[in-house]
Every structure is written in structure tokens, then in C-alpha cells.
mmCIF file of C-alpha atoms in Angstrom:
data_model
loop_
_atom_site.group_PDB
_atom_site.id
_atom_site.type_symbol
_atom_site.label_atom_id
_atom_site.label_comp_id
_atom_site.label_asym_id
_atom_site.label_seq_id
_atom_site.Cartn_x
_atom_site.Cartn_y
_atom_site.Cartn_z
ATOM 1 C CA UNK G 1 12.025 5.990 2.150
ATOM 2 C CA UNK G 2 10.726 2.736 1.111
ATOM 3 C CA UNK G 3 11.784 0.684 -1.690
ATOM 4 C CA UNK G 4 13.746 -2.359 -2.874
ATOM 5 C CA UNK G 5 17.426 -2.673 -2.750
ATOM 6 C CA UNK G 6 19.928 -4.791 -4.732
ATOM 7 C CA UNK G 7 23.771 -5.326 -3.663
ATOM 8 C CA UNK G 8 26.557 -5.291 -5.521
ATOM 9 C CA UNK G 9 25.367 -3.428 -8.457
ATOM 10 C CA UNK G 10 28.203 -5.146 -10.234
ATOM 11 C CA UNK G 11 29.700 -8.674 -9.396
ATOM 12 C CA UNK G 12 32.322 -10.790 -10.865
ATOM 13 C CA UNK G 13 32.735 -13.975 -10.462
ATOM 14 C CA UNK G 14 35.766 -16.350 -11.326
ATOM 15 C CA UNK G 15 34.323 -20.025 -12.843
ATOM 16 C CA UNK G 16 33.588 -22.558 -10.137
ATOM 17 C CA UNK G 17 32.610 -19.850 -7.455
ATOM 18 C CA UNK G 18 29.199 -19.511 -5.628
ATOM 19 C CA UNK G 19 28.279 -15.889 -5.118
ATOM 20 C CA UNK G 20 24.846 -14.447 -3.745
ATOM 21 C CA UNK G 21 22.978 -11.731 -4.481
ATOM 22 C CA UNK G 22 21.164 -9.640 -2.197
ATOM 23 C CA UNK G 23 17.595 -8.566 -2.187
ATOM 24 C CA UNK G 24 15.944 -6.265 0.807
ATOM 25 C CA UNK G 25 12.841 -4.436 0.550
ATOM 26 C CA UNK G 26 11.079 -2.059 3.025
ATOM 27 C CA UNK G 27 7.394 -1.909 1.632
ATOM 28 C CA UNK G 28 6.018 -5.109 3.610
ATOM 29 C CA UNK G 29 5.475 -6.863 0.943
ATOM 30 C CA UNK G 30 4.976 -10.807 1.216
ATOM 31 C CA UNK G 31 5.840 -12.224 -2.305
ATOM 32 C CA UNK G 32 9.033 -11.723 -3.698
ATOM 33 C CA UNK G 33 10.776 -13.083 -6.962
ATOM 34 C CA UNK G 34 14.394 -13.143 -8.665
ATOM 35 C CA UNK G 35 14.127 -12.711 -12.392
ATOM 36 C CA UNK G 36 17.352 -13.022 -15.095
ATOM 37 C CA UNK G 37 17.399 -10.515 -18.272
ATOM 38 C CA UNK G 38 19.849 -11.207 -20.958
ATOM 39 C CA UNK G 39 19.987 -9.047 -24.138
ATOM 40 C CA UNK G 40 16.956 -9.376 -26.841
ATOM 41 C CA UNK G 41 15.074 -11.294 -24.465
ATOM 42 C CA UNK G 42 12.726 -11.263 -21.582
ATOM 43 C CA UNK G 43 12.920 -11.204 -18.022
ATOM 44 C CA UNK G 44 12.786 -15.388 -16.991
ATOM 45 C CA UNK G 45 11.700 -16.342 -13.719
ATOM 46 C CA UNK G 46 14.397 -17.885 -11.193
ATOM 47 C CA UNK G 47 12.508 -18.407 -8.243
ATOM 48 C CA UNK G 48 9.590 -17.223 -6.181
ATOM 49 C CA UNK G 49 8.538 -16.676 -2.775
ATOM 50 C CA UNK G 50 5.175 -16.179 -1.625
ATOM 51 C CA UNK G 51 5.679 -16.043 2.166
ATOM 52 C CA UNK G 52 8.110 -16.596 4.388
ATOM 53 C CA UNK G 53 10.022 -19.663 4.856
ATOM 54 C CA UNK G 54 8.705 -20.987 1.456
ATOM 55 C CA UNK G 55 9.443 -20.981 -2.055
ATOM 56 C CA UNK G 56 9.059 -22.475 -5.268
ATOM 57 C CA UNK G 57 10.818 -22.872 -8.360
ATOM 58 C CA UNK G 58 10.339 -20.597 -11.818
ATOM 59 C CA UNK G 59 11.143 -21.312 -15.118
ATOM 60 C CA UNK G 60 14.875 -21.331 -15.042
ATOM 61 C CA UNK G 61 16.494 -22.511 -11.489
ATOM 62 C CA UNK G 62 18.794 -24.972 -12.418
ATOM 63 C CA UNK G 63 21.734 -23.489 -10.758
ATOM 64 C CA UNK G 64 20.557 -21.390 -8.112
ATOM 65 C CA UNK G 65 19.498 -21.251 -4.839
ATOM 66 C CA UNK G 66 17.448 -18.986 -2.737
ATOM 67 C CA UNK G 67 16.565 -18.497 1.156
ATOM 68 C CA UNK G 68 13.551 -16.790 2.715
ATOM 69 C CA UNK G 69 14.280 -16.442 6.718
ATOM 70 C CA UNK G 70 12.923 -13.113 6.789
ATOM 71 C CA UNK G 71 10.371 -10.873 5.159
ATOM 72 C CA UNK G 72 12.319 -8.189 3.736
ATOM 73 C CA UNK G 73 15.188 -10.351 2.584
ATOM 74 C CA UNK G 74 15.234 -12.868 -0.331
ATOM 75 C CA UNK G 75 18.918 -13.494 -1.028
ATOM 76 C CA UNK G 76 19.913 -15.144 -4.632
ATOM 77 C CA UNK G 77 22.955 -17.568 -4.805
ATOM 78 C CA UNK G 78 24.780 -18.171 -8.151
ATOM 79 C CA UNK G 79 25.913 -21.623 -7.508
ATOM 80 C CA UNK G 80 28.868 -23.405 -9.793
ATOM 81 C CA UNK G 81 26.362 -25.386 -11.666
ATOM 82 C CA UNK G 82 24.617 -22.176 -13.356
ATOM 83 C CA UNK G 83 26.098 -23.021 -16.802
ATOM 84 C CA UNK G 84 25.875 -19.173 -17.885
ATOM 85 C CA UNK G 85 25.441 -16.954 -15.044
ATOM 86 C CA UNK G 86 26.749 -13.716 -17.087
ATOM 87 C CA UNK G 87 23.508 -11.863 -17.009
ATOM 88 C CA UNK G 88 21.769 -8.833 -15.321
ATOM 89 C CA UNK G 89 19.406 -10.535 -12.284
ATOM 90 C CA UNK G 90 16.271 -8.194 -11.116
ATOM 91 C CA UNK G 91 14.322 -8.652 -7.518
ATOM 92 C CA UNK G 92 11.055 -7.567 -7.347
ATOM 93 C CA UNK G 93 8.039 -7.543 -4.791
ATOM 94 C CA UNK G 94 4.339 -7.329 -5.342
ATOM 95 C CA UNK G 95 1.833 -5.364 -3.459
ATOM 96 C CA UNK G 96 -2.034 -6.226 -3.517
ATOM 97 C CA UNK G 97 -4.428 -3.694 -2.832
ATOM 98 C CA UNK G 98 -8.097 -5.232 -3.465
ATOM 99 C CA UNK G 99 -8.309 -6.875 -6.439
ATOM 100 C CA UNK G 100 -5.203 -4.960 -8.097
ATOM 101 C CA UNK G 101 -1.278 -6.099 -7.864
ATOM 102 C CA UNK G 102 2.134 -5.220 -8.789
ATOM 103 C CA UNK G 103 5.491 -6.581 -9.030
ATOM 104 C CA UNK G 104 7.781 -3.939 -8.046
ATOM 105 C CA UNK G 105 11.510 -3.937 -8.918
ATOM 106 C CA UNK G 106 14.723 -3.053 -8.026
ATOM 107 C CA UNK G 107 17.978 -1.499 -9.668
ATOM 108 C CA UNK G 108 19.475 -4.666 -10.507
ATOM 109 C CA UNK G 109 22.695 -6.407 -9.991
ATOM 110 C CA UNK G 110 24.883 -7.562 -13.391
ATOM 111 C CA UNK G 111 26.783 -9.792 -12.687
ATOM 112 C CA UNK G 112 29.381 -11.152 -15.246
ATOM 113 C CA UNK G 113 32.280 -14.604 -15.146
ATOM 114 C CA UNK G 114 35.318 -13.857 -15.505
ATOM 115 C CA UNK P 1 1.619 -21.819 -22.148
ATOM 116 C CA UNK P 2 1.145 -17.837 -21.509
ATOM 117 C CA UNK P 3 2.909 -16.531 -24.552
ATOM 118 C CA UNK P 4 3.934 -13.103 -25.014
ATOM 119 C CA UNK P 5 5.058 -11.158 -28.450
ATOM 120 C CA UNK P 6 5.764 -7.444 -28.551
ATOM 121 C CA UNK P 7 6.721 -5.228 -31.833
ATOM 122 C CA UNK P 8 8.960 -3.847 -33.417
ATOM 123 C CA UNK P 9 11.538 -4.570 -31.602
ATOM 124 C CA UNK P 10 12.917 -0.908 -32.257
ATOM 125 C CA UNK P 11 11.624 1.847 -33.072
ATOM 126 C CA UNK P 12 13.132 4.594 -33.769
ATOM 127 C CA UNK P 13 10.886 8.759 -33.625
ATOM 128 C CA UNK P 14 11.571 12.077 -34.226
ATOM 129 C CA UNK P 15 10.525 14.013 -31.162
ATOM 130 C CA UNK P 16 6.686 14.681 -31.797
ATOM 131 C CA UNK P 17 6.115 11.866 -33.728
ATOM 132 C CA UNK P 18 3.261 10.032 -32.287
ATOM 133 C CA UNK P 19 3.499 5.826 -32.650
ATOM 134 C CA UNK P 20 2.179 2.768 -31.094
ATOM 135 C CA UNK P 21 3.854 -0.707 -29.815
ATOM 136 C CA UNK P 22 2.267 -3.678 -30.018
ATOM 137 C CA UNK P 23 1.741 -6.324 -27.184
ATOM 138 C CA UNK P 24 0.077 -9.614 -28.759
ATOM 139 C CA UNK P 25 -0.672 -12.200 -26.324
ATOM 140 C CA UNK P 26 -1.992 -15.650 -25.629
ATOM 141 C CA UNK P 27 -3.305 -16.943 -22.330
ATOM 142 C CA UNK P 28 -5.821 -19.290 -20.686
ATOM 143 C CA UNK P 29 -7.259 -17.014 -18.279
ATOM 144 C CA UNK P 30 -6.003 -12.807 -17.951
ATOM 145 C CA UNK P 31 -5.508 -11.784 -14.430
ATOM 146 C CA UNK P 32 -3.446 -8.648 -15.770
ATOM 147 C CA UNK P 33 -1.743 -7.171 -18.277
ATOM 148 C CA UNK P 34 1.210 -5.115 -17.359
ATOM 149 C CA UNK P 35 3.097 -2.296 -18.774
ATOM 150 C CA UNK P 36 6.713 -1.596 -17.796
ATOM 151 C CA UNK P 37 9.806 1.114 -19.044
ATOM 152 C CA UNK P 38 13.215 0.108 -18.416
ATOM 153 C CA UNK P 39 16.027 2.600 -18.571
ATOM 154 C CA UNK P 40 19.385 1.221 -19.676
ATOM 155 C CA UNK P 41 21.220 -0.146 -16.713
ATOM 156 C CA UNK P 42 18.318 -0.008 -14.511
ATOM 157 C CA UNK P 43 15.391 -2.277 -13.090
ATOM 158 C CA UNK P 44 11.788 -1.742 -15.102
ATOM 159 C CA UNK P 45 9.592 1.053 -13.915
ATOM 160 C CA UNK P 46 5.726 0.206 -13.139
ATOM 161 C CA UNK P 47 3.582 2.206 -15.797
ATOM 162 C CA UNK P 48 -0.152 0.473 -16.552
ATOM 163 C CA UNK P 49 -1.840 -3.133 -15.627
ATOM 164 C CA UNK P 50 -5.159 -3.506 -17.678
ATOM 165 C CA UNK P 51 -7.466 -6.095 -16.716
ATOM 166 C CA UNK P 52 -10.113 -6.215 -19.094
ATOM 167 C CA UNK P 53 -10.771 -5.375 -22.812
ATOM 168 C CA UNK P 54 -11.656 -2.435 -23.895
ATOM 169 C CA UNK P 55 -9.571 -0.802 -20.386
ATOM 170 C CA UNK P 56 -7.508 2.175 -21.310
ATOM 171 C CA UNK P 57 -4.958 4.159 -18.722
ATOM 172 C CA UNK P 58 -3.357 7.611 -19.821
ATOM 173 C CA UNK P 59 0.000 9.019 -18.018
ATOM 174 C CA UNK P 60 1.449 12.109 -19.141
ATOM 175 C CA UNK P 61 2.061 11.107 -23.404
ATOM 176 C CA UNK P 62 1.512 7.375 -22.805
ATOM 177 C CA UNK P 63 -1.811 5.623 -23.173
ATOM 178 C CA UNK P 64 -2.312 1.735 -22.994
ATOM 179 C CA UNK P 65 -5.367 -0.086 -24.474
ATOM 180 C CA UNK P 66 -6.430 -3.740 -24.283
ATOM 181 C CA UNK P 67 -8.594 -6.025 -26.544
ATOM 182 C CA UNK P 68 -8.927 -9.607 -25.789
ATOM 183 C CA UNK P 69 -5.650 -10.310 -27.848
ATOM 184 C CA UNK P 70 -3.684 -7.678 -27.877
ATOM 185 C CA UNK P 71 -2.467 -4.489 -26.136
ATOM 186 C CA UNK P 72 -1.330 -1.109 -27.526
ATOM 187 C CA UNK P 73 1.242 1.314 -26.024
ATOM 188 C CA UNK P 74 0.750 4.854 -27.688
ATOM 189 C CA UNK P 75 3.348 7.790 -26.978
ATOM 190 C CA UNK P 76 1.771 10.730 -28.373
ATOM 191 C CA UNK P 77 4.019 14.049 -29.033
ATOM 192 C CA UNK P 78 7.303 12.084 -27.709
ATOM 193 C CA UNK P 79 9.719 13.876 -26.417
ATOM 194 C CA UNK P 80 13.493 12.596 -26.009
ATOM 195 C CA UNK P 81 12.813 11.500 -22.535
ATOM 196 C CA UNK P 82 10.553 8.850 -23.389
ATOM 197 C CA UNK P 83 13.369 6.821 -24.771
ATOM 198 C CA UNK P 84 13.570 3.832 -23.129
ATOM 199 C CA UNK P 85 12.838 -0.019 -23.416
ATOM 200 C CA UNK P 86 9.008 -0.264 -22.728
ATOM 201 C CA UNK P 87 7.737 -4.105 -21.554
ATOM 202 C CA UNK P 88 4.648 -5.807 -21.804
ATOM 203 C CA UNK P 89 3.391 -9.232 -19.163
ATOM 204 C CA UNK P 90 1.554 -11.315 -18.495
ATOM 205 C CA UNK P 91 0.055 -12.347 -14.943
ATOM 206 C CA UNK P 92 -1.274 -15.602 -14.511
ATOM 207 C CA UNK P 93 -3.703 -17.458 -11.969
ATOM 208 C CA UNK P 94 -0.713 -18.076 -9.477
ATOM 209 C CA UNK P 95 0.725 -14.262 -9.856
ATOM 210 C CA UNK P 96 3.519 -14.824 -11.857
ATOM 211 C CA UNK P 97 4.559 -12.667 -14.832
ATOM 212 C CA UNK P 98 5.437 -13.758 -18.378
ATOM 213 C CA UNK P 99 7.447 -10.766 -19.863
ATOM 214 C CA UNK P 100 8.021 -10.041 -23.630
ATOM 215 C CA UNK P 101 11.204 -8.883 -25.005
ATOM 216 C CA UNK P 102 10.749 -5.375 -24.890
ATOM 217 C CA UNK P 103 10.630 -2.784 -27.757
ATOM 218 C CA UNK P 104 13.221 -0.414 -27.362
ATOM 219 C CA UNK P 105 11.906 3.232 -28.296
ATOM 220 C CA UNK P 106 14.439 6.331 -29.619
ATOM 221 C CA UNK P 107 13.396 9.322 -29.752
ATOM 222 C CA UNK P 108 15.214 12.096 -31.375
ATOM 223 C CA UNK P 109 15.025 15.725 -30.850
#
């Protein structure tokens, strides 16, 4: 059964921790990327990763950190310097078949400061 | 800068009520334009990419459309079901995707 997986689906996290997200997928996939979605607006880009053992920057990564060892993993890591890390984060992958490609996505993790 | 603006932001339909959503968008250079519906609580659900204008694709009441700046979402006959947050993006030259906000569709029976 492929797919994309996301663990927790819920995290808390006390202020001042580091916590990391986890992102597997099963599709064989080479790029992968960690978005943010807060209410009323749209899904921002953390980070990106178009191969293994490289990635690059989005939008908003000031306060995360990422790590791509493997192919099917692309872990996500809150650090303490994420100002407002309350937010639901989404990993996705994109296939490319011929000229055509999609980001795919997984179920999501929220994760919310206590 | 890719820029992205979908309306309404809600809309609200009695089942059967056929509508449209809007997508406008400015870009340099379209690689793809992207349709997505996102349950509540869930991760967005691949529905459409349109690469060119005058492209349409048609699943089940859905049909998207594309001119050269804008796209078009239409749910024709909706049923309950199709309530959900639908989103529009961009993709640019080095595959990433610029999202809108969403428009977040209610349909009652």
C-alpha cells in the first residue's frame, strides 16, 4: 500500500523544546518538501529536498531544520528558535511521469506550544 | 514573485446549486497549475494540474479551466460531499508550489 506517512498526528511541545516531525513515503519518489498551514492562509514552504543528501531552503526556515539520509525519509525538526511553531505542518512528495508532476501529501501533523 | 489569489473565500450552496471559484494568478513563466481539496484535519487531495490555456479536466461534478490569468473551479449539481476547502498553485521553473488560501465550499442538503 503505498503512500506518505506523518507521525505524531498531534504534538505538543513545551517553549524552549526541539521536537521533529516525521515524514516516510513508499512511492520512490526523489523530491520531497515540508510545508506549514496556519488558518486563512496558504500552505508556505519550509524546506525542500530534491535528492538525497541535499536540500535547500523555502520561504520560511528560520527555525527549522531538516535531514535527508535516506530516500523515503525527510524528518522535520521544530527547533527553539521557531518563534511560532503552533501550526499544522504537511510533507509531500512529487512524482514525474514525462512532462507531468505532482506533489503528493500526507495526513499532516498539528502540532501546538504549550 | 509567483502570486496567487483565490475567491471567495467562502462559499456557501444548497445541494444542486452549481458555482464556480476563482484562481487569479501572476507568474513569469507557468509550468502548472494545480488544483487541490482539503478535508478538515487532513492533508490536500490531488484533483487537476492544467498546463496551458484554454486546458480543461472534468472529475465526477468538478471541472477546472485555465486562461492565461486565471483558473476556474466549477462544481456542478453539488452534493454535500463536495464540502471541503478546494486550493489552487502555482509551480514554478524549479518545481516548487505557490499555494493560495483556499476557498472553503459548504454545501447544504
Amino acid at each position: 500500500d503505498g503512500g506518505i506517512t506523518q507521525s505524531p498526528k498531534y504534538l505538543f511541545r513545551k517553549e524552549g523544546q526541539n521536537v521533529t516531525l516525521s515524514c516516510e513515503q513508499n512511492l520512490n519518489h526523489d523530491a520531497m518538501y515540508w510545508y506549514r498551514q496556519d488558518p486563512g492562509q496558504g500552505l508556505r514552504l519550509i524546506y525542500y529536498s530534491q535528492i538525497v543528501n541535499d536540500f535547500q531552503k523555502g520561504d520560511i526556515a528560520e527555525g527549522y531544520s531538516v535531514s535527508r539520509e535516506k530516500k523515503e525519509s525527510f524528518p522535520l525538526t521544530v527547533t527553539s528558535a521557531q518563534k511560532n511553531p503552533t501550526a499544522f505542518y504537511l510533507c509531500a512528495s512529487r512524482s514525474r511521469t514525462g512532462r507531468t508532476d505532482t506533489q503528493y501529501f500526507g495526513p499532516g501533523t498539528r502540532l501546538t506550544v504549550l | 514573485e509567483d502570486q496567487v489569489t483565490q475567491s471567495p473565500e467562502a462559499l456557501r450552496l444548497q445541494e444542486g446549486e452549481s458555482s464556480s471559484l476563482n484562481c487569479s494568478y501572476t507568474v513569469s513563466g507557468l509550468r502548472g497549475l494545480f488544483w487541490y481539496r482539503q478535508d478538515p484535519g487532513k492533508g490536500p487531495e490531488f484533483l487537476f494540474t492544467l498546463y496551458s490555456a484554454g486546458e480543461e479536466k472534468e472529475k465526477e461534478r468538478l471541472k477546472a479551466t485555465l486562461t492565461k490569468k486565471e483558473s476556474f473551479l466549477h462544481i456542478t449539481a453539488p452534493k454535500p460531499e463536495d464540502s471541503a476547502t478546494y486550493l489552487c498553485a502555482l509551480r514554478s521553473n524549479d518545481y516548487k508550489l505557490s499555494f493560495g488560501a483556499g476557498t472553503t465550499v459548504t454545501v447544504r442538503a
